mmCIF file with all atom_site columns, C-alpha atoms in Angstrom:
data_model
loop_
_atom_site.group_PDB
_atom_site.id
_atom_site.type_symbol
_atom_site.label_atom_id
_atom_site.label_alt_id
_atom_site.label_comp_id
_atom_site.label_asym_id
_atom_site.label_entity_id
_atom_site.label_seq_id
_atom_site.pdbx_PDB_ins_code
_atom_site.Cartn_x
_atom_site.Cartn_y
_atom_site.Cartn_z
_atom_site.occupancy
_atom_site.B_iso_or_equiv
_atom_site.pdbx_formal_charge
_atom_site.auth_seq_id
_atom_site.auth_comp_id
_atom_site.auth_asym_id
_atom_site.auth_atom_id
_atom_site.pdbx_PDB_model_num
ATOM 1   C CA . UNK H 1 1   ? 80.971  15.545 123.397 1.00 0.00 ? 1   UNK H CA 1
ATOM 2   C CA . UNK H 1 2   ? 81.363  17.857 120.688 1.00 0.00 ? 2   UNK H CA 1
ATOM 3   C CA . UNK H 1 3   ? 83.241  15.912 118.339 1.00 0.00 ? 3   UNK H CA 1
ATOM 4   C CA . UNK H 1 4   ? 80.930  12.743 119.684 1.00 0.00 ? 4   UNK H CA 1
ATOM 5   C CA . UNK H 1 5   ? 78.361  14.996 118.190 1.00 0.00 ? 5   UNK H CA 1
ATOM 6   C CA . UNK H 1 6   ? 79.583  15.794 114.511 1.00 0.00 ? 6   UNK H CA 1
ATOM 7   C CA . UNK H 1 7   ? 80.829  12.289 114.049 1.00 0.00 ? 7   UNK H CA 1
ATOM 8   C CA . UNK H 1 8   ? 76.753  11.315 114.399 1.00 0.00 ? 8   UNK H CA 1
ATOM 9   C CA . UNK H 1 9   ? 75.761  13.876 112.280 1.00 0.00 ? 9   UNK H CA 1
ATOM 10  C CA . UNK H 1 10  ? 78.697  12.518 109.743 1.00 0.00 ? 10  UNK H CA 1
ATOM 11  C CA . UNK H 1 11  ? 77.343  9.439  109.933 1.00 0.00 ? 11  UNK H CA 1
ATOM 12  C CA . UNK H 1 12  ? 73.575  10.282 109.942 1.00 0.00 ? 12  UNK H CA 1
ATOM 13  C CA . UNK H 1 13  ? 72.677  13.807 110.100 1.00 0.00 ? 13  UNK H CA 1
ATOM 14  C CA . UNK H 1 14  ? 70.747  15.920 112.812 1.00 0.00 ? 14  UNK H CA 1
ATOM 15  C CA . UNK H 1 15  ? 67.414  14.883 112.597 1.00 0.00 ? 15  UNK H CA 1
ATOM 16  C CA . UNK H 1 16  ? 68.486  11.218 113.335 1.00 0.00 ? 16  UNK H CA 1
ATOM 17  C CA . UNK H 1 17  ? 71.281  12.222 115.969 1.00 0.00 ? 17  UNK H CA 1
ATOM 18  C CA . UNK H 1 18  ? 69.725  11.653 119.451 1.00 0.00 ? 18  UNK H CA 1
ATOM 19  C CA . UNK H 1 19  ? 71.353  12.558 123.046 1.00 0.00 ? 19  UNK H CA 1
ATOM 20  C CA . UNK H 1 20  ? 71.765  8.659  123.682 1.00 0.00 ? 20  UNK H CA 1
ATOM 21  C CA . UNK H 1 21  ? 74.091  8.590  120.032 1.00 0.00 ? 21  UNK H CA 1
ATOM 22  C CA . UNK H 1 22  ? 76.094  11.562 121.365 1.00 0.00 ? 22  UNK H CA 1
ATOM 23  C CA . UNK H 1 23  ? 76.361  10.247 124.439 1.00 0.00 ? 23  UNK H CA 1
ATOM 24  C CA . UNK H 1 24  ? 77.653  6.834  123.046 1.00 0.00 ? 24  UNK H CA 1
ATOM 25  C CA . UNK H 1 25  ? 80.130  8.272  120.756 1.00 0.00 ? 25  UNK H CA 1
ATOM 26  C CA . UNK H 1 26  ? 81.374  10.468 123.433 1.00 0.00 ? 26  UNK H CA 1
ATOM 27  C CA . UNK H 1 27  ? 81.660  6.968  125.605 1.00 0.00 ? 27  UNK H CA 1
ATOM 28  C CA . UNK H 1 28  ? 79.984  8.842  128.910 1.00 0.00 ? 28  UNK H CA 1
ATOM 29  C CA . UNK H 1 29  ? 76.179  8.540  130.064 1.00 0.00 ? 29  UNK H CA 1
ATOM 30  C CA . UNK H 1 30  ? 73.235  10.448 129.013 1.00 0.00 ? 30  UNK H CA 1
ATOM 31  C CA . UNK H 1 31  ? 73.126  11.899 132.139 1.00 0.00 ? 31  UNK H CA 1
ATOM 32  C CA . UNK H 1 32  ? 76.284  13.616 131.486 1.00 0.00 ? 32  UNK H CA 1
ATOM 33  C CA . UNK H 1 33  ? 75.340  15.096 128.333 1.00 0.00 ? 33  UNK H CA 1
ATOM 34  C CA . UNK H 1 34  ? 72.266  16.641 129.820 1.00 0.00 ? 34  UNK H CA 1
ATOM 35  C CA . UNK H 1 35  ? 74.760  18.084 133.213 1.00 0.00 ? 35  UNK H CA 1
ATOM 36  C CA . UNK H 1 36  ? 76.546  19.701 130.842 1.00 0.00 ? 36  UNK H CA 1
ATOM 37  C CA . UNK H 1 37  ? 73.871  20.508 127.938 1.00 0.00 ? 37  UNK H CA 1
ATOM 38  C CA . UNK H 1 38  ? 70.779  21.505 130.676 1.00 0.00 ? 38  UNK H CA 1
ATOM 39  C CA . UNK H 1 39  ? 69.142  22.836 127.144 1.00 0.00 ? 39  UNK H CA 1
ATOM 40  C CA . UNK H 1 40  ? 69.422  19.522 125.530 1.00 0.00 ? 40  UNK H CA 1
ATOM 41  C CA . UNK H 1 41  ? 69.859  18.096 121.617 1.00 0.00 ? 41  UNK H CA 1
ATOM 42  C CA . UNK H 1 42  ? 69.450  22.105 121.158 1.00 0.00 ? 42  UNK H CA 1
ATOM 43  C CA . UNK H 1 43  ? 71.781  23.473 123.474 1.00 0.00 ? 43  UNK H CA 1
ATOM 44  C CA . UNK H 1 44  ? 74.528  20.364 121.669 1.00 0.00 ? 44  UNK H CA 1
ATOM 45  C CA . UNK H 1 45  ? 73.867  21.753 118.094 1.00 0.00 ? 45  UNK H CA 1
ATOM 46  C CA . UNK H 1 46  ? 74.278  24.996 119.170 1.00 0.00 ? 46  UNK H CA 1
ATOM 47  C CA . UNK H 1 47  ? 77.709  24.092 120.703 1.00 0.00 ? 47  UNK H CA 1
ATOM 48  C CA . UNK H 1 48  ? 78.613  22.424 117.685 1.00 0.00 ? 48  UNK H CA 1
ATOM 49  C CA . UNK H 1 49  ? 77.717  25.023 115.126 1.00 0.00 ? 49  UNK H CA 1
ATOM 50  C CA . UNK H 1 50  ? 79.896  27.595 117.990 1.00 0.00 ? 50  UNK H CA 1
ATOM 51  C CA . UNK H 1 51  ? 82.924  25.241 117.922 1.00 0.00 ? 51  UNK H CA 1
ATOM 52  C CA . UNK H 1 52  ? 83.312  24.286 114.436 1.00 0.00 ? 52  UNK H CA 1
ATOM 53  C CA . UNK H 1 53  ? 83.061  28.558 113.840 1.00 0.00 ? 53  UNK H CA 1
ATOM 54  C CA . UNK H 1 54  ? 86.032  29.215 115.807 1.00 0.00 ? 54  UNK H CA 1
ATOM 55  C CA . UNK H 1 55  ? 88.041  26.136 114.072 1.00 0.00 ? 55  UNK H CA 1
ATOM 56  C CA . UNK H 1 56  ? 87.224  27.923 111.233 1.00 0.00 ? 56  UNK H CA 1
ATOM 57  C CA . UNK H 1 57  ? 88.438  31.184 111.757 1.00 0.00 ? 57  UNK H CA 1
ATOM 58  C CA . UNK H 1 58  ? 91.589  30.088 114.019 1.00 0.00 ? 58  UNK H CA 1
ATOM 59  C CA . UNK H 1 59  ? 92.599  28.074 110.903 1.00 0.00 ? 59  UNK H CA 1
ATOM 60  C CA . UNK H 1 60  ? 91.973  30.867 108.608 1.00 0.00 ? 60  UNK H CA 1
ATOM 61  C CA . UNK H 1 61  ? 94.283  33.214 111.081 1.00 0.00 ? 61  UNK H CA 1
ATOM 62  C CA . UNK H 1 62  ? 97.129  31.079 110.764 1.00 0.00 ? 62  UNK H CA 1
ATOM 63  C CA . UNK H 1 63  ? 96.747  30.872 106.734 1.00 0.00 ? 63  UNK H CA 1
ATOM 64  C CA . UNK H 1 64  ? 96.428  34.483 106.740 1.00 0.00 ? 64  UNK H CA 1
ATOM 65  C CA . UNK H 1 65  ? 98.564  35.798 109.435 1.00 0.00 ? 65  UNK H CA 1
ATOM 66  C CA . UNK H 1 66  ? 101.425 34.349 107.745 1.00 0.00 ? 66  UNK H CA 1
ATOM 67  C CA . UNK H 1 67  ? 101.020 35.447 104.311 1.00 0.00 ? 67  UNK H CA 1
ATOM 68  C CA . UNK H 1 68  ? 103.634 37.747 103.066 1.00 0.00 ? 68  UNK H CA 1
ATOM 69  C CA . UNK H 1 69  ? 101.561 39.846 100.333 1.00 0.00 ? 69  UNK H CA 1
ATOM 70  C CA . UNK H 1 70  ? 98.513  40.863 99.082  1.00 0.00 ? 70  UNK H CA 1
ATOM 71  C CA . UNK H 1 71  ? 98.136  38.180 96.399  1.00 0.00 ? 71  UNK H CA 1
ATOM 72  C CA . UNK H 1 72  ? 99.307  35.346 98.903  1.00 0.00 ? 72  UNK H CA 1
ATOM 73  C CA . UNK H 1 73  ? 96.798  36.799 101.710 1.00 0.00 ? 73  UNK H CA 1
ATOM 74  C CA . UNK H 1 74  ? 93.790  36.449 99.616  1.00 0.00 ? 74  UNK H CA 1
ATOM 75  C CA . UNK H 1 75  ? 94.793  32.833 97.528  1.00 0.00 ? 75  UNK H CA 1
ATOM 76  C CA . UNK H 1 76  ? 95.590  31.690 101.162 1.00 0.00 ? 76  UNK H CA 1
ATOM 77  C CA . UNK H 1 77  ? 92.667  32.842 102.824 1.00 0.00 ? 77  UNK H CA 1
ATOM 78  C CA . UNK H 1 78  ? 90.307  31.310 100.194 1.00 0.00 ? 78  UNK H CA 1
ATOM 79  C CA . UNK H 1 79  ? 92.156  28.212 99.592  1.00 0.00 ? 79  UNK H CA 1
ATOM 80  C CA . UNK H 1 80  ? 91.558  27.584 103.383 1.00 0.00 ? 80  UNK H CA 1
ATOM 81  C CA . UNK H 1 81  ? 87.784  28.518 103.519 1.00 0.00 ? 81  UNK H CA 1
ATOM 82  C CA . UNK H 1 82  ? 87.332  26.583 100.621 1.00 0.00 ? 82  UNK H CA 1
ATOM 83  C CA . UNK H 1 83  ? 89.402  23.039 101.782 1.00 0.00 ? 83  UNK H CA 1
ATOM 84  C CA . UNK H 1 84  ? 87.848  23.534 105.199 1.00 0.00 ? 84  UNK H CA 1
ATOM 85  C CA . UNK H 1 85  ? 84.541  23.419 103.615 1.00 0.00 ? 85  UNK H CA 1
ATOM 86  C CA . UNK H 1 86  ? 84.897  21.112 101.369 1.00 0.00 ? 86  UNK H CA 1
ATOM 87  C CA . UNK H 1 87  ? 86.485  18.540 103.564 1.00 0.00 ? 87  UNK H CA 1
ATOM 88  C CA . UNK H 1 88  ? 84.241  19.094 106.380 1.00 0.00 ? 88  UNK H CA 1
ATOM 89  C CA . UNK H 1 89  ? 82.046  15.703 107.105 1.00 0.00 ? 89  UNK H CA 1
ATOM 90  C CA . UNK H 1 90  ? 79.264  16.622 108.926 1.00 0.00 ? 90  UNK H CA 1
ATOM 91  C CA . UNK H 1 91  ? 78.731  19.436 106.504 1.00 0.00 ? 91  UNK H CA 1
ATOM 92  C CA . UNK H 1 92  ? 79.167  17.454 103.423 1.00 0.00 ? 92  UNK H CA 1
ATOM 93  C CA . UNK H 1 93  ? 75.840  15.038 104.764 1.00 0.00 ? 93  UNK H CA 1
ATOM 94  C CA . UNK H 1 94  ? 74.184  17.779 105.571 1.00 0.00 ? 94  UNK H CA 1
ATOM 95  C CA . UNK H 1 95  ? 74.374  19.754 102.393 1.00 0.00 ? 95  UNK H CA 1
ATOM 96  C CA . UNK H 1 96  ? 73.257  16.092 100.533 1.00 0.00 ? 96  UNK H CA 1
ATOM 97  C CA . UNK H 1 97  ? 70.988  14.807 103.246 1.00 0.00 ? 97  UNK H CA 1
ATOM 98  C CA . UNK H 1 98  ? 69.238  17.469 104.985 1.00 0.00 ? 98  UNK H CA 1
ATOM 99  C CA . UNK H 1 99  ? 70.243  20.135 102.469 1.00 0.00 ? 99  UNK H CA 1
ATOM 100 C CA . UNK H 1 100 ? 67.832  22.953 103.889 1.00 0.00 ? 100 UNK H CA 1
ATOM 101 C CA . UNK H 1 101 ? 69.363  23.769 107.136 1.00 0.00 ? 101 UNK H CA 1
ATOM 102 C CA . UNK H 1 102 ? 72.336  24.315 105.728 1.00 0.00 ? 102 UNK H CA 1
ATOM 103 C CA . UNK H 1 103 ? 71.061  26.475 102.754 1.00 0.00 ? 103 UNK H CA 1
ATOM 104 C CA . UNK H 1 104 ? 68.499  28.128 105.305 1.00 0.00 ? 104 UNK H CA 1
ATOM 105 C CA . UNK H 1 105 ? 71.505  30.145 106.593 1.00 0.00 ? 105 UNK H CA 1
ATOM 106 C CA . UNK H 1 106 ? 72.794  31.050 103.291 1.00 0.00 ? 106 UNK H CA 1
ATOM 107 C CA . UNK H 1 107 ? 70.023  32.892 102.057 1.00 0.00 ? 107 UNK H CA 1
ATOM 108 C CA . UNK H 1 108 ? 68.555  36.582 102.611 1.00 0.00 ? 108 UNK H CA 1
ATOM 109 C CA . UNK H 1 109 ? 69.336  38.433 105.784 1.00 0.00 ? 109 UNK H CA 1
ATOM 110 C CA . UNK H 1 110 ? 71.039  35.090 107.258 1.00 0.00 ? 110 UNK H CA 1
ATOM 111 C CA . UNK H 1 111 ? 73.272  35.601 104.222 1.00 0.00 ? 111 UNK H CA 1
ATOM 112 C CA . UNK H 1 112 ? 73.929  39.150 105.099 1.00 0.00 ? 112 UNK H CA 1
ATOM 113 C CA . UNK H 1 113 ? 75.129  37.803 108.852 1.00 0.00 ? 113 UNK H CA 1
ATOM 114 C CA . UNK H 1 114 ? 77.039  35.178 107.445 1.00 0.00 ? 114 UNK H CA 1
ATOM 115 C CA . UNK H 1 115 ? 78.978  38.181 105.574 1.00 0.00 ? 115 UNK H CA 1
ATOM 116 C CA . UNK H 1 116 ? 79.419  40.519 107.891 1.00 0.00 ? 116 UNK H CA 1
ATOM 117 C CA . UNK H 1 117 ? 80.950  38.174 110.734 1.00 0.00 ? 117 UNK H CA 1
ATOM 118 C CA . UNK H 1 118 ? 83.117  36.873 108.094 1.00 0.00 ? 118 UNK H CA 1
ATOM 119 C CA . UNK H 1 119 ? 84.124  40.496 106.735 1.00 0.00 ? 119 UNK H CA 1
ATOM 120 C CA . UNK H 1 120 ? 84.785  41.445 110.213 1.00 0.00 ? 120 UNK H CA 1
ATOM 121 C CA . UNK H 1 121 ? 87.355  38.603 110.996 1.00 0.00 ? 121 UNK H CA 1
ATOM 122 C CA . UNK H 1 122 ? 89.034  38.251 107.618 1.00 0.00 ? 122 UNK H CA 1
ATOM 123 C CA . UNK H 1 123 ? 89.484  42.204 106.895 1.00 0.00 ? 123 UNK H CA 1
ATOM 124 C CA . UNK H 1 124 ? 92.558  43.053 109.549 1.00 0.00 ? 124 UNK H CA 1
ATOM 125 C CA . UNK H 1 125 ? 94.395  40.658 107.710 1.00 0.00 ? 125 UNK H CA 1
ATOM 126 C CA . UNK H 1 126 ? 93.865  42.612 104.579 1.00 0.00 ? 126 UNK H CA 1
ATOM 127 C CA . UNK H 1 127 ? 94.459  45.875 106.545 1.00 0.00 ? 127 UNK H CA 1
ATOM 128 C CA . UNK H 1 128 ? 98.146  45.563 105.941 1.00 0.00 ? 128 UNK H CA 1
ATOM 129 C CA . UNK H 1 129 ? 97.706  46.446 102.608 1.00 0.00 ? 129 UNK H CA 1
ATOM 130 C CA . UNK H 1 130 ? 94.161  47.986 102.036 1.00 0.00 ? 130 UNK H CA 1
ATOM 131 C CA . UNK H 1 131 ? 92.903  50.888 103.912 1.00 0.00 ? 131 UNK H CA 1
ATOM 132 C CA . UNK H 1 132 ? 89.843  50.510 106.241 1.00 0.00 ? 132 UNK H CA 1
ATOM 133 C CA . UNK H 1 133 ? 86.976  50.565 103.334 1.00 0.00 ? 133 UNK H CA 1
ATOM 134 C CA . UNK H 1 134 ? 89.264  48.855 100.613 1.00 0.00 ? 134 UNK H CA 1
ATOM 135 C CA . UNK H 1 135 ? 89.684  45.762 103.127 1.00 0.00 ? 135 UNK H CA 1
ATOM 136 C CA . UNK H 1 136 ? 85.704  45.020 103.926 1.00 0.00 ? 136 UNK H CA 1
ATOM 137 C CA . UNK H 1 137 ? 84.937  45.762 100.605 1.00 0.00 ? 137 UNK H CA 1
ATOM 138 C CA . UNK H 1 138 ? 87.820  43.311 99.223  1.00 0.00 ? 138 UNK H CA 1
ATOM 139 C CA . UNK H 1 139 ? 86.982  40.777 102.399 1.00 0.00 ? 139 UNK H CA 1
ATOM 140 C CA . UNK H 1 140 ? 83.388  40.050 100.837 1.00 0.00 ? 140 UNK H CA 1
ATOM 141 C CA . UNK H 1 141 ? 84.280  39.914 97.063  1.00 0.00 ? 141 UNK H CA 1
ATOM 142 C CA . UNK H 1 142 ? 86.428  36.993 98.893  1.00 0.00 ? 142 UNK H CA 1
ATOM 143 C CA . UNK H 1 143 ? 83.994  35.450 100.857 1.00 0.00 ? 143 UNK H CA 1
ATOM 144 C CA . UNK H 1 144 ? 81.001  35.563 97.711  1.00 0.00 ? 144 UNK H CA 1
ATOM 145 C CA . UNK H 1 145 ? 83.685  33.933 95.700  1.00 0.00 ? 145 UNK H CA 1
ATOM 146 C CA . UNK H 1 146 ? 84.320  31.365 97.776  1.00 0.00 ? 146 UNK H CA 1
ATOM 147 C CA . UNK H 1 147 ? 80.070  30.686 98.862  1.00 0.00 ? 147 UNK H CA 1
ATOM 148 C CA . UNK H 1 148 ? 79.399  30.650 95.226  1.00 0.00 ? 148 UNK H CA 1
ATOM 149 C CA . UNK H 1 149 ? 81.627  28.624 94.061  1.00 0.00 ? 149 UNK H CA 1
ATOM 150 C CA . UNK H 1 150 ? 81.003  25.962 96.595  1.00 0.00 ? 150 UNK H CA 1
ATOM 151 C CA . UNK H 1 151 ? 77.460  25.876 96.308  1.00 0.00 ? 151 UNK H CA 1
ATOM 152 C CA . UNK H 1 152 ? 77.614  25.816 92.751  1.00 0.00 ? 152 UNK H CA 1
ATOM 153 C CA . UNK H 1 153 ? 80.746  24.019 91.445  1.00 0.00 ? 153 UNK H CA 1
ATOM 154 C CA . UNK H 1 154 ? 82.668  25.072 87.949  1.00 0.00 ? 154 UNK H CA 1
ATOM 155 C CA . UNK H 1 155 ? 84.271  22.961 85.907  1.00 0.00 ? 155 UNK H CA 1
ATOM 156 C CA . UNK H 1 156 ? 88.085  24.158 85.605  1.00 0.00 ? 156 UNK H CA 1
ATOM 157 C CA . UNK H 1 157 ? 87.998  25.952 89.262  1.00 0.00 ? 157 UNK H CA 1
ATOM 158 C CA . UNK H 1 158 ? 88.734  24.298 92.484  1.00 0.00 ? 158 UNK H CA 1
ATOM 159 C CA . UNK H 1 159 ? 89.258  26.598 95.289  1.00 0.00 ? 159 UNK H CA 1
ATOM 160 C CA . UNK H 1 160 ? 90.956  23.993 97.365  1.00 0.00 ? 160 UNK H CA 1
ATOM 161 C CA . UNK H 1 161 ? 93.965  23.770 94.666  1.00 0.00 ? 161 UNK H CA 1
ATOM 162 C CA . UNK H 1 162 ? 96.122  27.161 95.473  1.00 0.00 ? 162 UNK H CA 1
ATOM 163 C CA . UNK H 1 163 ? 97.300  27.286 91.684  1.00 0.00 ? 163 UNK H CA 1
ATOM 164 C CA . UNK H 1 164 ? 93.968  27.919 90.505  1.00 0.00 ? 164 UNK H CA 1
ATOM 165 C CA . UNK H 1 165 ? 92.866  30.291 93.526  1.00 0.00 ? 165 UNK H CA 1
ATOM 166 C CA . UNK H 1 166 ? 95.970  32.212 92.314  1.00 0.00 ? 166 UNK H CA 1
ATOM 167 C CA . UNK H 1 167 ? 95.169  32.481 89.408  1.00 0.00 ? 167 UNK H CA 1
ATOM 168 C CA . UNK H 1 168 ? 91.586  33.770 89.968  1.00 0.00 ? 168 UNK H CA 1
ATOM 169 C CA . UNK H 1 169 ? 92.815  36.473 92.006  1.00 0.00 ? 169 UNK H CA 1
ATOM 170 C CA . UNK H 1 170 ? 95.473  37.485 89.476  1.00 0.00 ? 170 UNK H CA 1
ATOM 171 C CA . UNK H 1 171 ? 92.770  37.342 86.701  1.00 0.00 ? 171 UNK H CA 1
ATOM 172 C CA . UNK H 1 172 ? 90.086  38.857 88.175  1.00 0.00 ? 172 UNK H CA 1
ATOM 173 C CA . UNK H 1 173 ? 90.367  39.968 92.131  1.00 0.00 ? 173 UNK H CA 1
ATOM 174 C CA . UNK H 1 174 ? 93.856  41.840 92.256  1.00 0.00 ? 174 UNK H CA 1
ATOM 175 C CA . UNK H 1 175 ? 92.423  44.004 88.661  1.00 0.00 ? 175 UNK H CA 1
ATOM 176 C CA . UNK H 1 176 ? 89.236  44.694 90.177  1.00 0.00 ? 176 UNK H CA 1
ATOM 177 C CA . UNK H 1 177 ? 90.958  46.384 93.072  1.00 0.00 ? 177 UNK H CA 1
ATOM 178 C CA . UNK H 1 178 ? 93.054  48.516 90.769  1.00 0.00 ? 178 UNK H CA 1
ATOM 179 C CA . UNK H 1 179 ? 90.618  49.232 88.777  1.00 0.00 ? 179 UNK H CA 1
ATOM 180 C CA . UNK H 1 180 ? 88.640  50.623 92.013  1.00 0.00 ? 180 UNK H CA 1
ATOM 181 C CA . UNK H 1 181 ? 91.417  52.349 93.479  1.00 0.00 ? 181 UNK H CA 1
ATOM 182 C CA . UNK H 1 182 ? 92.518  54.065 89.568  1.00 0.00 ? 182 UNK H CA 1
ATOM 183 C CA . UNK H 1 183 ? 89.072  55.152 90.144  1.00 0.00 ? 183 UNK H CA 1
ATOM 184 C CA . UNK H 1 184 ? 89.617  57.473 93.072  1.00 0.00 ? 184 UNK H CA 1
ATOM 185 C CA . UNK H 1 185 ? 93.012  58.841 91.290  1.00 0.00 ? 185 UNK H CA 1
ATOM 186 C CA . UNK H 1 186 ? 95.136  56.514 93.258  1.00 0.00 ? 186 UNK H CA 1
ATOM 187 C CA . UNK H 1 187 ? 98.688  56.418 92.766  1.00 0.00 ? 187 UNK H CA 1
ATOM 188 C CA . UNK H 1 188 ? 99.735  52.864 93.534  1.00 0.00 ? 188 UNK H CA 1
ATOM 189 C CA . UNK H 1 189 ? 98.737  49.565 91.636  1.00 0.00 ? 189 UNK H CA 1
ATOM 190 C CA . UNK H 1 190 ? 97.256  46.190 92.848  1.00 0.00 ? 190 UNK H CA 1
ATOM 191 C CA . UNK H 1 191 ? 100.203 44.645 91.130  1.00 0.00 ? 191 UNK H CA 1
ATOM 192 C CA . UNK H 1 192 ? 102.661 46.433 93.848  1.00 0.00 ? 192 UNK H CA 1
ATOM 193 C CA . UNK H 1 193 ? 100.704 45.105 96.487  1.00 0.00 ? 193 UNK H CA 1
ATOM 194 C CA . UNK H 1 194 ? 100.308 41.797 95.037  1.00 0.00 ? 194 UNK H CA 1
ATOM 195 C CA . UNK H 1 195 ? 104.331 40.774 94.112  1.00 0.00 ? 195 UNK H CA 1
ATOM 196 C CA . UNK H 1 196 ? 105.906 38.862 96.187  1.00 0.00 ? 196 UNK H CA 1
ATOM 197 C CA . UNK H 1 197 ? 107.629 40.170 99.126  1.00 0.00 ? 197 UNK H CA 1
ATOM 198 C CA . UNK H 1 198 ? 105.609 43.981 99.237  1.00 0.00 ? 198 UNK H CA 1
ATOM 199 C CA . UNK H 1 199 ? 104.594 43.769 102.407 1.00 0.00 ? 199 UNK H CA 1
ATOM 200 C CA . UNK H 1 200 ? 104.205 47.207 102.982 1.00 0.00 ? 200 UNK H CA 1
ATOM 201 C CA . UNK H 1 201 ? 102.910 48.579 99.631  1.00 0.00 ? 201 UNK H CA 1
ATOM 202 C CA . UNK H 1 202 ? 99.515  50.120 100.027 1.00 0.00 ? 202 UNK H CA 1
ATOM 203 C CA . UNK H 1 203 ? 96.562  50.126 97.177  1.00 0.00 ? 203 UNK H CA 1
ATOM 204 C CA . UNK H 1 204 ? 95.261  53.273 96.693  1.00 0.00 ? 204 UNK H CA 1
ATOM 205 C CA . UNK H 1 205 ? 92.655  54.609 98.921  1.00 0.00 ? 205 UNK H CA 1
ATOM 206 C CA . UNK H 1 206 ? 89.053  54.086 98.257  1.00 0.00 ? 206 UNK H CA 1
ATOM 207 C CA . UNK H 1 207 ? 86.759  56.755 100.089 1.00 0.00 ? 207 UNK H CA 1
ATOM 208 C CA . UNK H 1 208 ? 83.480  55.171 98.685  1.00 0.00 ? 208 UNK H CA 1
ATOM 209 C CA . UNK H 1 209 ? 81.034  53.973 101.356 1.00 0.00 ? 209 UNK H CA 1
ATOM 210 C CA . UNK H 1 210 ? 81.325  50.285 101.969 1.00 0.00 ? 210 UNK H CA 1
ATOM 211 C CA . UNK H 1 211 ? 80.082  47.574 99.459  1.00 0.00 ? 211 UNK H CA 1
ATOM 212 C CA . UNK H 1 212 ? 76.811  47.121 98.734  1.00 0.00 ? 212 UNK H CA 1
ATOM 213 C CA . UNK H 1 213 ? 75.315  43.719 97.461  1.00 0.00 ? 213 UNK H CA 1
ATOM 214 C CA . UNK H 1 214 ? 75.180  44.579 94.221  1.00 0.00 ? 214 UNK H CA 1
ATOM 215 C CA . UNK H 1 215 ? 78.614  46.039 94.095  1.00 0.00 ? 215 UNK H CA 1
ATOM 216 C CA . UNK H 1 216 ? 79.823  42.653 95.417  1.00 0.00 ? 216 UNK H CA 1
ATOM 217 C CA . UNK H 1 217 ? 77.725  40.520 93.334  1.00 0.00 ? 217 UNK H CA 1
#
């Protein structure tokens, strides 16, 4: 029923998506929908929105769980965010179609959430080089990269090409976190952490209170 219900809002968004649709593409009875959807067309986006989440952030484990470095952890991380974005359907005729409820949830506060779960997941990985601070700070450059480039398109930078991800983190993510961590009188460089196969290097440590949205910006 769930994937009944993203390939009608695909094909013709939510405001046009109907029980009866979901129920046809899911090839079972209206009926059945409601048994096990008591809240209704509701209770099905909300299902939708919950499954497509964890898709998301399963993927983006396996990218990132497997990465060897620094470097690889973040170009892998944001190469996935940005290809499962990009590539995702439903969103795509949403963002074109019925553009404000997706941009509804990327703005203000709702921006702030959208953040903060993503900062929460994506930092562990980023633990095994970054100390606690260093990682949620790092996490949301990341993840404001990623939104803003996606919502407003550059020409020259595709996120979904790893080449050029890598070469925006070498340019401008990996010195930014040196440059931070020189700041507190650290000892070790982004570069260490970044080369291929130091696993265990650490950046320095950053004792500053988390990032703000300015800081971030």
């Amino acid at each position: 029923m769930i994937d009944g219900a993203l390939a009608c809002i695909a094909r013709q968004g939510v405001a046009k998506t109907t029980l009866d649709d979901v129920a046809r593409a899911a090839a079972c009875s209206r009926a059945t929908v409601y048994r096990a959807f008591p809240g209704g067309k509701d209770a099905v986006l909300g299902a939708v929105v919950d499954t497509e989440v964890s898709r998301f952030f399963s993927a983006l484990a396996v990218r990132m769980g497997a990465a060897t470095d620094l470097e690889d952890v973040l170009v892998e991380g944001m190469t996935e965010a940005a290809t499962r974005f990009a590539e995702h359907r439903a969103l795509g005729f949403l963002l074109e179609s019925e553009p404000e409820l997706v941009l509804s949830q990327l703005a203000f506060a709702r921006m702030d959430s959208v953040l903060a779960v993503t900062c929460a997941f994506t930092a562990p990985f980023l633990g095994r080089w970054l100390d606690q601070a260093e990682s949620k700070r790092v996490a949301e450059w990341a993840a404001r990269i990623v939104v803003s480039y996606l919502m407003c398109p550059a020409d020259g930078v595709d996120l979904t090409d790893a080449g050029q991800v890598r070469r925006l983190v070498r340019l401008f993510v990996l010195p930014g976190i040196r440059a931070l961590g020189g700041a507190q009188g650290g000892h070790s460089s982004a570069s260490d952490a970044g080369g291929r196969g130091q696993a265990t290097r650490t950046l320095p440590i950053n004792r500053s209170p988390s990032t703000t949205k300015g800081e971030a910006s």
